[in-house]
Amino acid sequence: MMLIKIEFVVELEESSEEDEHQEILSLNTSTTGVTSTDSVSVDSHYRETTREKMMNIVKDILQTLYKNISMYKTEQEIAIKELQDVNSSIKNSMVNVDMLLPPSTNTNRKGRKSKKGVKESTKRLEILREIFEKRQVADVKKKEKDEKVKVETEKKKRFLENEERHVALQLKKRKLMLVVQGADGKLVGTTASKPLKPDVKRENNPADFDILDSFSSQKKDKVFEYVENRIRKFISTIHSVGGDGNCGFRAVSFEIYKDQSRWERVKDDMLKTYMQYKDTLYKSTSESDSILRFKEEKMIRRLQSKVSPCLHDTDLWFSSFVCPQIVADTYQRPVYLYCYTENYVHKTGATNKIYESQIFMPLIHMDLSSLQNPIPLLLANSHFYFIEFSRTNTGRLKKLPDIHVINMDHSRLRSSYGSICNSVDYSELISHLCIRK
């Protein structure tokens, strides 16, 4: 509550009042013939009129002050209300309106003034300054980090674009194959660019592709990124065989014969199995006879070829669709195939990593003990690796995560050729060898 003390001093010159008063009396007496009693009433009337004027002046002054005070109070309330409305609309504001308001009265003193004097909000300003500086530093760091990520993304994008330009077109895309039937009735395959060359084994430094690279550090070796996280901790070593176009057969040879240079013998073993069951287990469905004959000749040519290197002839490479099943039936051991591919998005510059895993179970015959000795293969960037799983102290295979999928043709082949396939389907036991989610 505000108390205002106003003192008014009104000075009237006596001489002027008396002269004016006498003039008024003389005028009234001379004109109207007023008696002495009438002059006394005129004098009292004059005093009352003067008092009313003074009261009116004081009243006007008080009304003006009250109006100004009420206007100041109203403007202050409006300003605070607008600040509160703006502050409520701002998310995560650095300074709140409550910080700008004066300190509230201590209720313990019941509104009385503090003996220490008026509170100063210097500490509050220091806290606000510290918060503001921390926010500025955080914003600068975030901006630098975003710029760094943007620069790295642009570098990676340019690197991939340059790499794509230099990679041969026949290695990136599937070749256009023309199938022509000769005069003798045989199918002859050729590419759109040039005809197929005869299989001639090259003897130019064959030992260069027999070098084996082994990787066992999951933190330092990048090759472990080609395997899903849930599988990495069960892997002890990843072996990279020679990349001469026969890497798939070399990886199988390293596991079967403990020597990747015997990949030619692996092809001979697989060829015997394929020739025995080419009209049953390995025969394609829903295709014409000419296409079936062409695929059959293509597989025979792949397994008979001893060409090294054969990087430019993808028809001689280890097929990830048919060859794993032939390997499983040849050596009567399950084949674990892990595939890794990258999908580069040009609009965002991001790279999507795709992990796939399949199990090819032997269809003809398999001992129960072979479940502990699979043939794990890894396919990444058109190259095959051999995976060596970790084992227990007793030599048993550790339980793997239950993320593997049985080959999609397994059930169909068993139902179609039940007389050829093994009577026991060991694929049902795979779930017992895995850790359930």
Coordinates of C-alpha atoms in Angstrom, one line a residue:
M1 CA 0.0 0.0 0.0
M2 CA 1.4 3.5 -0.9
L3 CA 0.9 6.5 1.4
I4 CA 1.1 9.9 -0.1
K5 CA 1.3 13.1 2.0
I6 CA 0.4 16.3 0.2
E7 CA 0.7 19.7 1.8
F8 CA -0.9 22.7 0.1
V9 CA 0.0 26.2 1.0
V10 CA -2.4 28.9 -0.3
E11 CA -1.2 32.4 0.1
L12 CA -3.8 35.2 -0.3
E13 CA -2.8 38.8 -0.2
E14 CA -4.8 40.4 2.5
S15 CA -4.8 43.8 0.9
S16 CA -6.2 42.4 -2.4
E17 CA -8.8 40.4 -0.5
E18 CA -9.9 43.3 1.6
D19 CA -10.0 45.6 -1.4
E20 CA -12.0 43.1 -3.4
H21 CA -14.2 42.5 -0.5
Q22 CA -14.9 46.2 0.1
E23 CA -15.6 46.7 -3.6
I24 CA -18.2 43.9 -3.5
L25 CA -19.8 45.4 -0.4
S26 CA -19.9 48.9 -1.8
L27 CA -21.4 47.7 -5.0
N28 CA -24.0 45.7 -3.3
T29 CA -24.9 48.5 -0.9
S30 CA -25.0 51.3 -3.5
T31 CA -27.0 49.4 -6.0
T32 CA -29.4 47.5 -4.0
G33 CA -29.5 49.3 -0.7
V34 CA -28.4 46.2 1.3
T35 CA -28.2 46.6 5.1
S36 CA -25.4 45.5 7.4
T37 CA -26.9 42.1 8.1
D38 CA -26.9 41.4 4.5
S39 CA -23.2 42.2 4.2
V40 CA -22.4 39.5 6.8
S41 CA -24.2 36.9 4.8
V42 CA -22.2 37.9 1.6
D43 CA -18.9 37.6 3.5
S44 CA -19.7 34.0 4.7
H45 CA -20.8 33.1 1.2
Y46 CA -17.5 34.3 -0.2
R47 CA -15.5 32.2 2.2
E48 CA -17.5 29.1 1.3
T49 CA -16.8 29.7 -2.3
T50 CA -13.1 29.9 -1.8
R51 CA -13.0 26.7 0.2
E52 CA -14.9 24.8 -2.5
K53 CA -12.4 26.0 -5.1
M54 CA -9.5 24.8 -3.0
M55 CA -11.2 21.4 -2.4
N56 CA -11.8 21.0 -6.1
I57 CA -8.2 21.8 -6.9
V58 CA -7.0 19.2 -4.4
K59 CA -9.6 16.7 -5.7
D60 CA -8.2 17.1 -9.3
I61 CA -4.6 16.6 -8.1
L62 CA -5.5 13.5 -6.2
Q63 CA -7.5 12.0 -9.1
T64 CA -4.5 12.7 -11.4
L65 CA -2.1 11.0 -9.0
Y66 CA -4.3 8.0 -8.5
K67 CA -4.8 7.6 -12.3
N68 CA -1.1 7.7 -12.9
I69 CA -0.4 5.2 -10.1
S70 CA -3.2 2.8 -11.4
M71 CA -1.9 3.1 -14.9
Y72 CA 1.7 2.3 -13.8
K73 CA 0.4 -0.7 -11.9
T74 CA -1.7 -1.9 -14.8
E75 CA 1.2 -1.5 -17.3
Q76 CA 3.5 -3.5 -15.0
E77 CA 1.0 -6.3 -14.6
I78 CA 0.4 -6.4 -18.4
A79 CA 4.1 -6.5 -19.1
I80 CA 4.7 -9.4 -16.6
K81 CA 1.7 -11.3 -18.0
E82 CA 3.0 -10.9 -21.6
L83 CA 6.4 -12.2 -20.4
Q84 CA 4.8 -15.2 -18.8
D85 CA 2.8 -16.0 -21.9
V86 CA 5.9 -15.7 -24.1
N87 CA 8.0 -17.8 -21.6
S88 CA 5.4 -20.6 -21.5
S89 CA 5.4 -20.8 -25.3
I90 CA 9.2 -21.1 -25.5
K91 CA 10.5 -24.7 -25.0
N92 CA 13.6 -25.2 -22.9
S93 CA 14.0 -21.4 -22.3
M94 CA 17.4 -20.4 -20.8
V95 CA 15.9 -17.6 -18.7
N96 CA 12.5 -17.8 -17.0
V97 CA 10.3 -14.9 -16.0
D98 CA 10.5 -16.0 -12.4
M99 CA 14.2 -15.2 -12.4
L100 CA 13.4 -11.6 -13.5
L101 CA 10.9 -11.0 -10.7
P102 CA 12.0 -9.3 -7.5
P103 CA 12.6 -11.6 -4.5
S104 CA 9.4 -12.5 -2.7
T105 CA 8.8 -11.2 0.9
N106 CA 9.9 -13.5 3.6
T107 CA 6.8 -14.8 5.3
N108 CA 8.6 -15.3 8.5
R109 CA 9.0 -11.6 8.9
K110 CA 5.4 -11.0 8.0
G111 CA 6.2 -8.4 5.3
R112 CA 8.6 -6.4 7.5
K113 CA 11.8 -5.1 6.0
S114 CA 15.0 -7.1 6.5
K115 CA 17.7 -5.6 8.7
K116 CA 20.3 -6.6 6.2
G117 CA 18.8 -4.3 3.6
V118 CA 17.5 -4.9 0.1
K119 CA 18.4 -8.3 -1.4
E120 CA 20.7 -8.2 -4.4
S121 CA 20.4 -10.8 -7.2
T122 CA 24.1 -10.9 -8.1
K123 CA 24.4 -14.7 -7.5
R124 CA 21.4 -15.3 -9.7
L125 CA 23.1 -13.3 -12.5
E126 CA 26.3 -15.4 -12.1
I127 CA 24.3 -18.6 -12.4
L128 CA 22.6 -17.3 -15.5
R129 CA 25.9 -16.3 -17.0
E130 CA 27.4 -19.8 -16.3
I131 CA 24.4 -21.5 -17.9
F132 CA 24.6 -19.2 -20.9
E133 CA 28.3 -19.9 -21.4
K134 CA 27.8 -23.6 -21.1
R135 CA 25.0 -23.5 -23.7
Q136 CA 27.3 -21.5 -26.1
V137 CA 30.1 -24.0 -25.7
A138 CA 27.8 -26.9 -26.3
D139 CA 26.3 -25.3 -29.4
V140 CA 29.8 -24.6 -30.9
K141 CA 30.9 -28.2 -30.2
K142 CA 27.7 -29.6 -31.8
K143 CA 28.2 -27.4 -34.9
E144 CA 31.8 -28.5 -35.3
K145 CA 30.7 -32.2 -35.0
D146 CA 28.0 -31.8 -37.6
E147 CA 30.4 -30.1 -40.0
K148 CA 33.0 -32.9 -39.4
V149 CA 30.3 -35.6 -40.1
K150 CA 29.2 -33.8 -43.2
V151 CA 32.8 -33.6 -44.6
E152 CA 33.4 -37.3 -43.8
T153 CA 30.2 -38.2 -45.6
E154 CA 31.1 -36.2 -48.7
K155 CA 34.6 -37.9 -48.7
K156 CA 33.0 -41.3 -48.5
K157 CA 30.5 -40.5 -51.2
R158 CA 33.2 -39.3 -53.6
F159 CA 35.4 -42.4 -52.8
L160 CA 32.5 -44.8 -53.6
E161 CA 31.7 -42.9 -56.8
N162 CA 35.3 -43.1 -57.9
E163 CA 35.5 -46.8 -57.0
E164 CA 32.3 -47.6 -59.0
R165 CA 33.7 -45.9 -62.1
H166 CA 36.9 -48.1 -62.0
V167 CA 35.2 -51.4 -61.3
A168 CA 34.6 -53.4 -64.4
L169 CA 31.0 -53.6 -65.6
Q170 CA 31.0 -57.4 -65.8
L171 CA 31.9 -57.7 -62.1
K172 CA 29.2 -55.3 -61.0
K173 CA 26.3 -56.6 -63.0
R174 CA 25.2 -60.0 -64.3
K175 CA 26.5 -60.6 -67.7
L176 CA 24.0 -60.7 -70.6
M177 CA 24.2 -64.4 -71.7
L178 CA 23.1 -65.5 -75.1
V179 CA 22.1 -69.1 -75.5
V180 CA 22.5 -70.5 -79.1
Q181 CA 21.7 -74.1 -80.1
G182 CA 24.3 -75.5 -82.5
A183 CA 23.9 -77.9 -85.4
D184 CA 24.7 -80.8 -83.2
G185 CA 21.9 -79.9 -80.8
K186 CA 24.2 -78.7 -78.0
L187 CA 23.6 -75.3 -76.3
V188 CA 26.5 -72.8 -76.6
G189 CA 26.6 -69.9 -74.1
T190 CA 28.3 -66.6 -75.0
T191 CA 28.3 -63.1 -73.7
A192 CA 27.2 -60.0 -75.5
S193 CA 30.7 -58.6 -75.7
K194 CA 32.9 -61.6 -76.7
P195 CA 32.5 -65.4 -77.0
L196 CA 33.6 -67.8 -74.2
K197 CA 37.3 -68.8 -74.3
P198 CA 38.3 -72.4 -73.8
D199 CA 39.4 -73.4 -70.3
V200 CA 43.1 -73.2 -70.2
K201 CA 44.9 -73.3 -66.9
R202 CA 47.4 -70.5 -66.4
E203 CA 50.7 -71.3 -64.7
N204 CA 51.8 -67.7 -64.1
N205 CA 52.8 -67.7 -60.4
P206 CA 50.0 -69.9 -59.0
A207 CA 51.6 -69.8 -55.5
D208 CA 50.7 -66.1 -55.2
F209 CA 47.0 -67.1 -54.6
D210 CA 48.0 -69.8 -52.0
I211 CA 48.8 -67.1 -49.4
L212 CA 46.5 -67.3 -46.4
D213 CA 45.6 -64.3 -44.3
S214 CA 44.1 -65.0 -40.8
F215 CA 42.3 -62.4 -38.7
S216 CA 41.6 -62.9 -35.0
S217 CA 41.3 -59.4 -33.5
Q218 CA 37.6 -58.3 -33.5
K219 CA 38.6 -54.8 -32.5
K220 CA 41.3 -54.1 -35.1
D221 CA 40.4 -56.4 -38.1
K222 CA 37.7 -54.9 -40.3
V223 CA 36.7 -58.3 -41.7
F224 CA 34.7 -59.0 -38.5
E225 CA 32.3 -56.2 -39.5
Y226 CA 31.1 -58.5 -42.2
V227 CA 29.5 -60.8 -39.6
E228 CA 26.5 -59.9 -37.4
N229 CA 27.2 -58.8 -33.9
R230 CA 25.5 -61.7 -32.3
I231 CA 27.8 -64.1 -34.2
R232 CA 31.1 -62.3 -33.7
K233 CA 31.7 -63.4 -30.1
F234 CA 31.5 -67.0 -31.2
I235 CA 34.2 -66.6 -33.9
S236 CA 37.9 -67.2 -33.0
T237 CA 39.5 -66.6 -36.5
I238 CA 38.5 -65.6 -40.0
H239 CA 40.7 -66.9 -42.8
S240 CA 41.0 -65.2 -46.1
V241 CA 42.0 -67.5 -49.0
G242 CA 43.4 -66.5 -52.4
G243 CA 41.2 -64.3 -54.5
D244 CA 41.7 -65.8 -57.9
G245 CA 38.0 -66.5 -58.7
N246 CA 38.1 -69.9 -57.0
C247 CA 38.0 -68.5 -53.4
G248 CA 34.8 -70.5 -52.6
F249 CA 36.4 -73.8 -53.5
R250 CA 39.7 -72.7 -51.7
A251 CA 37.7 -72.0 -48.5
V252 CA 36.2 -75.5 -48.6
S253 CA 39.6 -77.0 -49.3
F254 CA 41.1 -75.3 -46.3
E255 CA 38.5 -76.9 -44.0
I256 CA 38.4 -80.4 -45.6
Y257 CA 42.1 -80.9 -46.6
K258 CA 43.7 -78.1 -44.3
D259 CA 45.3 -76.7 -47.5
Q260 CA 43.6 -74.2 -49.8
S261 CA 45.9 -75.2 -52.8
R262 CA 43.9 -78.4 -53.1
W263 CA 40.8 -76.6 -54.4
E264 CA 41.0 -78.7 -57.7
R265 CA 40.4 -81.9 -55.7
V266 CA 37.3 -80.2 -54.1
K267 CA 35.9 -79.6 -57.6
D268 CA 36.5 -83.2 -58.6
D269 CA 34.7 -84.4 -55.4
M270 CA 31.8 -82.1 -56.0
L271 CA 31.6 -83.1 -59.7
K272 CA 31.1 -86.7 -58.8
T273 CA 28.2 -85.9 -56.5
Y274 CA 26.6 -83.6 -59.0
M275 CA 26.8 -86.1 -61.9
Q276 CA 25.1 -88.7 -59.6
Y277 CA 22.1 -86.5 -58.6
K278 CA 21.9 -83.9 -61.3
D279 CA 18.5 -85.3 -62.6
T280 CA 17.0 -85.4 -59.1
L281 CA 18.2 -83.2 -56.2
Y282 CA 20.0 -80.6 -58.3
K283 CA 17.5 -80.3 -61.1
S284 CA 15.7 -76.9 -61.4
T285 CA 11.9 -76.8 -61.5
S286 CA 9.4 -74.9 -63.7
E287 CA 11.9 -74.4 -66.6
S288 CA 12.1 -75.5 -70.2
D289 CA 14.3 -78.4 -71.2
S290 CA 16.7 -76.2 -73.1
I291 CA 17.3 -74.0 -70.1
L292 CA 17.8 -77.0 -67.9
R293 CA 20.4 -78.4 -70.2
F294 CA 22.1 -75.1 -70.4
K295 CA 22.3 -74.8 -66.5
E296 CA 23.5 -78.4 -66.3
E297 CA 26.3 -77.7 -68.8
K298 CA 27.2 -74.5 -67.0
M299 CA 27.6 -76.3 -63.7
I300 CA 29.6 -79.1 -65.3
R301 CA 31.9 -76.5 -66.9
R302 CA 32.3 -74.7 -63.5
L303 CA 33.3 -77.9 -61.7
Q304 CA 35.6 -79.2 -64.5
S305 CA 37.4 -75.9 -64.9
K306 CA 40.9 -75.6 -63.5
V307 CA 41.5 -72.0 -64.6
S308 CA 43.3 -69.7 -62.2
P309 CA 42.8 -66.8 -62.1
C310 CA 39.3 -66.6 -63.5
L311 CA 38.2 -63.2 -62.2
H312 CA 36.6 -62.0 -65.4
D313 CA 34.5 -65.1 -65.9
T314 CA 31.8 -65.1 -63.2
D315 CA 30.4 -68.4 -64.6
L316 CA 33.3 -70.3 -63.0
W317 CA 32.8 -68.8 -59.5
F318 CA 31.5 -70.6 -56.5
S319 CA 27.7 -70.2 -56.7
S320 CA 26.1 -69.3 -53.4
F321 CA 22.8 -70.9 -54.4
V322 CA 23.7 -74.4 -55.6
C323 CA 27.3 -75.1 -54.6
P324 CA 26.8 -75.0 -50.8
Q325 CA 24.2 -77.9 -51.1
I326 CA 26.6 -79.9 -53.3
V327 CA 29.4 -79.4 -50.7
A328 CA 27.1 -80.5 -47.9
D329 CA 26.1 -83.7 -49.7
T330 CA 29.7 -84.4 -50.9
Y331 CA 31.3 -84.2 -47.4
Q332 CA 28.2 -85.1 -45.4
R333 CA 28.5 -82.0 -43.2
P334 CA 26.3 -79.0 -42.8
V335 CA 27.4 -75.8 -44.5
Y336 CA 26.8 -72.5 -42.7
L337 CA 26.8 -69.6 -45.2
Y338 CA 26.9 -66.0 -44.0
C339 CA 26.4 -63.2 -46.5
Y340 CA 27.2 -59.5 -46.2
T341 CA 26.1 -56.8 -48.6
E342 CA 26.0 -53.1 -48.6
N343 CA 23.4 -50.9 -50.1
Y344 CA 24.6 -47.3 -50.7
V345 CA 21.9 -44.6 -50.8
H346 CA 22.9 -41.8 -53.1
K347 CA 20.3 -39.3 -51.7
T348 CA 21.4 -39.4 -48.1
G349 CA 24.9 -40.8 -48.5
A350 CA 24.2 -43.5 -45.9
T351 CA 25.2 -47.2 -46.3
N352 CA 22.7 -49.9 -45.3
K353 CA 24.4 -53.1 -44.1
I354 CA 22.5 -56.4 -44.8
Y355 CA 23.3 -59.6 -43.0
E356 CA 22.0 -63.0 -44.1
S357 CA 22.7 -66.5 -42.8
Q358 CA 21.6 -70.0 -44.1
I359 CA 22.3 -73.6 -43.3
F360 CA 22.5 -76.2 -46.0
M361 CA 21.9 -79.6 -44.4
P362 CA 23.1 -82.8 -46.2
L363 CA 20.2 -84.6 -48.0
I364 CA 21.8 -87.9 -48.7
H365 CA 23.6 -89.1 -45.6
M366 CA 25.1 -87.5 -42.5
D367 CA 26.3 -88.8 -39.1
L368 CA 25.0 -87.2 -36.0
S369 CA 28.5 -86.2 -35.0
S370 CA 28.8 -84.0 -38.1
L371 CA 26.6 -81.4 -36.4
Q372 CA 29.6 -80.5 -34.3
N373 CA 31.8 -80.0 -37.4
P374 CA 30.1 -77.7 -39.8
I375 CA 31.7 -75.9 -42.8
P376 CA 31.2 -72.1 -42.1
L377 CA 31.7 -69.8 -45.1
L378 CA 31.5 -66.0 -45.3
L379 CA 30.7 -64.2 -48.5
A380 CA 31.5 -60.5 -48.5
N381 CA 32.4 -58.2 -51.4
S382 CA 32.4 -61.1 -53.9
H383 CA 35.0 -63.0 -51.9
F384 CA 34.7 -66.1 -49.7
Y385 CA 36.2 -66.5 -46.3
F386 CA 36.5 -69.5 -44.0
I387 CA 35.2 -69.0 -40.4
E388 CA 36.7 -70.9 -37.5
F389 CA 34.2 -71.0 -34.6
S390 CA 35.3 -71.0 -30.9
R391 CA 35.0 -74.2 -29.0
T392 CA 34.8 -75.4 -25.5
N393 CA 37.7 -77.0 -23.5
T394 CA 36.3 -80.4 -24.6
G395 CA 36.3 -79.5 -28.3
R396 CA 32.6 -79.1 -28.7
L397 CA 31.0 -76.3 -30.7
K398 CA 29.6 -73.5 -28.6
K399 CA 25.9 -72.8 -28.9
L400 CA 25.2 -70.2 -31.5
P401 CA 22.3 -67.6 -31.6
D402 CA 19.1 -68.9 -33.0
I403 CA 19.2 -66.6 -36.1
H404 CA 20.0 -69.2 -38.7
V405 CA 17.6 -70.2 -41.4
I406 CA 17.5 -73.6 -43.1
N407 CA 17.8 -73.6 -46.9
M408 CA 14.4 -72.8 -48.5
D409 CA 14.6 -75.9 -50.8
H410 CA 15.4 -78.3 -48.0
S411 CA 11.8 -79.3 -47.2
R412 CA 10.8 -79.4 -50.9
L413 CA 13.6 -81.7 -51.9
R414 CA 13.0 -84.1 -49.0
S415 CA 9.3 -84.3 -49.8
S416 CA 9.9 -84.8 -53.6
Y417 CA 12.8 -87.3 -53.3
G418 CA 12.1 -89.1 -50.1
S419 CA 13.6 -92.3 -51.4
I420 CA 17.0 -90.7 -52.0
C421 CA 17.2 -88.5 -49.0
N422 CA 18.2 -89.7 -45.5
S423 CA 15.4 -91.0 -43.4
V424 CA 16.3 -88.8 -40.5
D425 CA 16.0 -85.1 -40.9
Y426 CA 18.7 -83.6 -38.8
S427 CA 17.7 -80.0 -39.5
E428 CA 15.2 -80.4 -36.6
L429 CA 18.1 -80.7 -34.2
I430 CA 19.7 -77.4 -35.3
S431 CA 17.4 -75.5 -32.8
H432 CA 18.8 -77.6 -29.9
L433 CA 22.4 -76.5 -30.8
C434 CA 21.4 -72.8 -30.7
I435 CA 20.7 -70.4 -28.0
R436 CA 17.0 -69.5 -28.0
K437 CA 16.1 -65.8 -27.8

